[in-house]
CSV table of C-alpha atoms in Angstrom, one decimal:
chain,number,residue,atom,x,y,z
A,1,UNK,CA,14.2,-1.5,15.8
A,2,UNK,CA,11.8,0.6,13.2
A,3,UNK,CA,10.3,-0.6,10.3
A,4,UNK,CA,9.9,1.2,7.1
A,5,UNK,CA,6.9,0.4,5.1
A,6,UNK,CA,6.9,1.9,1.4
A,7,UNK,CA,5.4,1.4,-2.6
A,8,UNK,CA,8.2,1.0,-5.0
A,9,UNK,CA,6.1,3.0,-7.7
A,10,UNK,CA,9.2,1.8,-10.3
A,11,UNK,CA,10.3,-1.8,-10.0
A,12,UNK,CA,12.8,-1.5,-12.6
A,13,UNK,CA,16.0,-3.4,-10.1
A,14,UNK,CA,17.8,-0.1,-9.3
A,15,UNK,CA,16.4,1.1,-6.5
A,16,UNK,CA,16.1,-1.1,-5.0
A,17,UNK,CA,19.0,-2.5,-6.6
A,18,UNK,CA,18.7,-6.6,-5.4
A,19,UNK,CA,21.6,-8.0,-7.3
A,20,UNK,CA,25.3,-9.8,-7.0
A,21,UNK,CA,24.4,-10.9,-3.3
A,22,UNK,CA,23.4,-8.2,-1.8
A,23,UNK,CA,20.1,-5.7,-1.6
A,24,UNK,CA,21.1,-1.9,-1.9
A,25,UNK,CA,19.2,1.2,-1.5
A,26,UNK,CA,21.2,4.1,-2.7
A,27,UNK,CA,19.3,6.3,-4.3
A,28,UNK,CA,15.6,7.7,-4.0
A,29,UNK,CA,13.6,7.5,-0.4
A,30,UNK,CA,16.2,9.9,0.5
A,31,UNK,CA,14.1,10.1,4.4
A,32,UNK,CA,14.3,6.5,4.9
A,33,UNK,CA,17.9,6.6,3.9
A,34,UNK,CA,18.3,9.7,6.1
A,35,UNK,CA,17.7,7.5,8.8
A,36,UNK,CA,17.3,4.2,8.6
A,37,UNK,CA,19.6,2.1,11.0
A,38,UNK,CA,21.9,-1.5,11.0
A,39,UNK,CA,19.2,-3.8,12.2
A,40,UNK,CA,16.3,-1.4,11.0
A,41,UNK,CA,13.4,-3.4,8.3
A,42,UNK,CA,12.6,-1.8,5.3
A,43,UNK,CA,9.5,-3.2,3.2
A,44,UNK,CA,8.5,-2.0,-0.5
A,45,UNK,CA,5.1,-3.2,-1.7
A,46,UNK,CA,3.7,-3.2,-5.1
A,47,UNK,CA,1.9,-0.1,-7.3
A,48,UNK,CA,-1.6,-0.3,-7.5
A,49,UNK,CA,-1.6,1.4,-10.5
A,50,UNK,CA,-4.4,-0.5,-13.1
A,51,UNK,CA,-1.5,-1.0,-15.3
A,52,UNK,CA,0.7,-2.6,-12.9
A,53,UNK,CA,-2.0,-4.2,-10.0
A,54,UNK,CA,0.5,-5.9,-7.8
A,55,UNK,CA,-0.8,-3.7,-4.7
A,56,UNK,CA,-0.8,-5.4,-1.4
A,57,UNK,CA,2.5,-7.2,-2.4
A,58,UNK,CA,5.8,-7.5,-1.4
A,59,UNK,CA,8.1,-6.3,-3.8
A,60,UNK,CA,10.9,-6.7,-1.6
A,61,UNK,CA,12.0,-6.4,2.4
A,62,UNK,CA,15.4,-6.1,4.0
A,63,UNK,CA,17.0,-5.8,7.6
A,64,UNK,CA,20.1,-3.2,7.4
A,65,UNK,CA,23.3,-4.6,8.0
A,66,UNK,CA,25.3,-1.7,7.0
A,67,UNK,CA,25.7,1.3,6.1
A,68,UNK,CA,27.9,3.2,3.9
A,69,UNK,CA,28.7,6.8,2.3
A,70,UNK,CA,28.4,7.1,-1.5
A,71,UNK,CA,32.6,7.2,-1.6
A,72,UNK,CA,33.0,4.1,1.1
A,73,UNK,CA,30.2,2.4,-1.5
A,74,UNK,CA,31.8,3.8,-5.0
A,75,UNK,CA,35.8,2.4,-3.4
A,76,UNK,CA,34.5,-0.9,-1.5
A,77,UNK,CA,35.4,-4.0,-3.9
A,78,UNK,CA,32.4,-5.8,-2.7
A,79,UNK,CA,30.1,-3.6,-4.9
A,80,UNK,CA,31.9,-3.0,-8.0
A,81,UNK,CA,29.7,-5.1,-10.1
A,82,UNK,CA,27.1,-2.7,-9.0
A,83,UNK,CA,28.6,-0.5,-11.2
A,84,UNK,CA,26.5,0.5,-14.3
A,85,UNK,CA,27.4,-1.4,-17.4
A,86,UNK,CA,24.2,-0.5,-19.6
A,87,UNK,CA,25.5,-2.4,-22.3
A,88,UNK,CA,25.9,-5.7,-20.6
A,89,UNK,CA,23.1,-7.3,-19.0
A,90,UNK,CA,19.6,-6.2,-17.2
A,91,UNK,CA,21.5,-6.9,-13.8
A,92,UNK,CA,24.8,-4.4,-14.8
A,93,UNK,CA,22.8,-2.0,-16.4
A,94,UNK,CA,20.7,-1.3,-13.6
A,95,UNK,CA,23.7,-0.7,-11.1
A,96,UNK,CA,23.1,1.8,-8.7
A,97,UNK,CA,26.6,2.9,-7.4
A,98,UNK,CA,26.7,5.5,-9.7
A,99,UNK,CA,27.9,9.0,-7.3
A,100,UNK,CA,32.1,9.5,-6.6
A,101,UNK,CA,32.9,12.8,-5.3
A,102,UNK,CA,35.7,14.4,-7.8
A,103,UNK,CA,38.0,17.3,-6.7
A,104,UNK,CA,34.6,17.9,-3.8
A,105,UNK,CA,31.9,17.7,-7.0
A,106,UNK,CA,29.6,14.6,-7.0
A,107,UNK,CA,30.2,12.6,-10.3
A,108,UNK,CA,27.3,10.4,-11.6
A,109,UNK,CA,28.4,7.9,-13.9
A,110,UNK,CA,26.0,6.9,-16.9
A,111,UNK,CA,23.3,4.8,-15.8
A,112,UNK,CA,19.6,4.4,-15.1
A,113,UNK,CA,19.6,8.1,-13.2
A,114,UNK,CA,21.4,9.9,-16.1
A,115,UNK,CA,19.9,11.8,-19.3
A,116,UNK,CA,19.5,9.4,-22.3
A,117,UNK,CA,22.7,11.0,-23.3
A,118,UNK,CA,24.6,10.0,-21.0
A,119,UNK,CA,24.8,13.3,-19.3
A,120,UNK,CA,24.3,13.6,-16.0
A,121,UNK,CA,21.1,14.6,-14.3
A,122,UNK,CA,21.3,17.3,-11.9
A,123,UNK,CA,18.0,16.2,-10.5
A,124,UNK,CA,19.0,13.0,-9.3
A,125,UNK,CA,22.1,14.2,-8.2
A,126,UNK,CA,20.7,16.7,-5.7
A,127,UNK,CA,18.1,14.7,-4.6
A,128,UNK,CA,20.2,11.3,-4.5
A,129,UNK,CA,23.3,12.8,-2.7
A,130,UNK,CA,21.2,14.9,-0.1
A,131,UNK,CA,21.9,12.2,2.1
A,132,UNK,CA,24.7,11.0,2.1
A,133,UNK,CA,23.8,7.6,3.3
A,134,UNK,CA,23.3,4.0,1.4
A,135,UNK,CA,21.7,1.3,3.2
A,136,UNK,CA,23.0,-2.2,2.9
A,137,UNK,CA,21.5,-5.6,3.2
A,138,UNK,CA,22.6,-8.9,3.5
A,139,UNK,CA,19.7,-10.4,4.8
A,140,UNK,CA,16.6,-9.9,2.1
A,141,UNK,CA,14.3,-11.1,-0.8
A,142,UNK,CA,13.7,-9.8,-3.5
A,143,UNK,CA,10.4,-11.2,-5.4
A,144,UNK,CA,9.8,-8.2,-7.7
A,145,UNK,CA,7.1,-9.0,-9.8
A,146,UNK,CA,4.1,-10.9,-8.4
A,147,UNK,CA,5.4,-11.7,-4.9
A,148,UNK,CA,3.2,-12.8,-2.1
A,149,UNK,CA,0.4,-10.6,-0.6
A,150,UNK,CA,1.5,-8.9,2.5
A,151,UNK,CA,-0.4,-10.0,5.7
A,152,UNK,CA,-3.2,-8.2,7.3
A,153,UNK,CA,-1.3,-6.4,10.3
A,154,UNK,CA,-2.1,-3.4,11.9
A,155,UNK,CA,-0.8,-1.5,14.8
A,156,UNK,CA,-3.3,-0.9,17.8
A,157,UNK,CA,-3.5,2.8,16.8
A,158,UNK,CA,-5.0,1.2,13.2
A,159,UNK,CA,-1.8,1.9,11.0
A,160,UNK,CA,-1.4,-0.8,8.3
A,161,UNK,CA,1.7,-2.5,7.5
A,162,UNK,CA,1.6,-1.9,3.6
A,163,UNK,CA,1.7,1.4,3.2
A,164,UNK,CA,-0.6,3.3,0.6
A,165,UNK,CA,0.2,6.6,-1.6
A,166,UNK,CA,3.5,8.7,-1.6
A,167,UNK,CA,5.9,8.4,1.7
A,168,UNK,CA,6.1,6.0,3.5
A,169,UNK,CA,4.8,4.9,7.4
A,170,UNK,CA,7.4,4.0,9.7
A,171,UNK,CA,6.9,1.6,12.5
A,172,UNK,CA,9.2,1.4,16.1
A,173,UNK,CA,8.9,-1.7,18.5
A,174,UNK,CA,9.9,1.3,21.6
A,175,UNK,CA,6.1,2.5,20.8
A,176,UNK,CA,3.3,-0.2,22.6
A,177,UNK,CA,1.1,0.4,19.7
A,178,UNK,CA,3.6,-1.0,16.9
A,179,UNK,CA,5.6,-3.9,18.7
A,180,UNK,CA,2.9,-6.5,18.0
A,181,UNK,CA,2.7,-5.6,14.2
A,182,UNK,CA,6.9,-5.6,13.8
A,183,UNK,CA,7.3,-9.2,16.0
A,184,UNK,CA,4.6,-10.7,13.5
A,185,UNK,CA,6.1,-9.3,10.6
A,186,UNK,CA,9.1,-11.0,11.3
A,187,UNK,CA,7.7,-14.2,12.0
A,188,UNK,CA,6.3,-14.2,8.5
A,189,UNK,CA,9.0,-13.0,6.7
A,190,UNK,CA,11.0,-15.6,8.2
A,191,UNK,CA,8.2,-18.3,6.8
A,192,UNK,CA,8.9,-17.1,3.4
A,193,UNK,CA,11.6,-19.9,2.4
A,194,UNK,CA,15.5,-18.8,1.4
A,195,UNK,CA,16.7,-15.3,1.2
A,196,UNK,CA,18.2,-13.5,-1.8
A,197,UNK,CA,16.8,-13.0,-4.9
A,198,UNK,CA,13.4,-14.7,-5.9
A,199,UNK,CA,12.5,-13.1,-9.4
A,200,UNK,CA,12.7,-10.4,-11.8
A,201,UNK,CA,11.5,-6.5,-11.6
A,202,UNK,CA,8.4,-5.7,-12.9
A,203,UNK,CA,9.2,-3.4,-15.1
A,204,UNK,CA,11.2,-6.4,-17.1
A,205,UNK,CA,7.6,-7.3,-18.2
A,206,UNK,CA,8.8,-9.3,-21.7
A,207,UNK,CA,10.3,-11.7,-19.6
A,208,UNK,CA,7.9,-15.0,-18.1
């Protein structure tokens, strides 16, 4: 088992995208999805940024239960209200299974990763679809804005558990040094009441 420890420097619901039952990471961290495996932990904390201050805590933390291409994720019905729909609600319009591969060219359908015009962005296409991988979970929270401060854990070699500045640190319970840090990770994770989603992104900061 690894754990990946990240900052979600946007908290705007896409990626990760937390919504109709399931947490999704499709898009962005392109090396965690790279390689990221079913049963693997992945952990986003907060920005420290002064404007944002939600450092130290958890944004969000799921266990991979699956994973998928872009076209297994674009056909399955489970995820078609993942779909973007940016003229229905905050949830729809932030839908991150955006990428269908048409006659063997990736098609990104207008949503949060597009130009304002709708247009796709050749960026985000290159940089989403480098891996071909989306990560899956059915066994999260979600707390966006304001969730609780991440415990003091450290591996023996010193490495803390919320990870600071671009990257991310990645943990592996076959190394001595990180085992301890993982197991209690866990254990408070699993303290933290029912799974799912808790509360709204950050960046939806006009609602209370």
């Amino acid at each position: 088992m690894d754990l990946y420890s990240y900052v979600v420097a946007y908290d705007s619901g896409f990626a990760p995208n937390p919504f109709f039952g399931f947490c999704t990471l499709a898009t962005c961290k392109p090396k965690i999805r790279n390689t990221a495996k079913i049963g693997d932990w992945v952990l986003g904390s907060g920005s420290a940024d002064k404007n944002k201050k939600q450092g130290g805590r958890l944004v969000y933390a799921m266990r991979v239960s699956e994973v998928l291409t872009f076209d297994q994720y674009f056909e399955d019905i489970r995820f078609q209200s993942k779909k973007p729909l940016l003229n229905g609600s905050r949830k729809q319009a932030r839908g991150d299974n955006v990428y269908q591969r048409v006659n063997g060219k990736w098609n990104q359908l207008n949503s949060y990763h597009s130009n304002k015009n709708g247009v796709a962005n050749p960026k985000h296409v290159v940089r989403d679809t480098g891996i071909n991988r989306i990560l899956i979970s059915d066994h999260f929270r979600y707390f966006g804005k304001g969730g609780p401060e991440l415990p003091e854990l450290r591996s023996t070699d010193e490495r803390s558990l919320c990870h600071k500045g671009r990257n991310h640190s990645k943990f592996s319970d076959i190394k001595d040094a990180d085992k301890v840090l993982i197991s209690d990770f866990v254990k408070w994770f699993d303290g933290l009441g029912e799974l799912g989603y808790v509360s709204h992104p950050f960046d939806w900061r006009d609602m209370q």
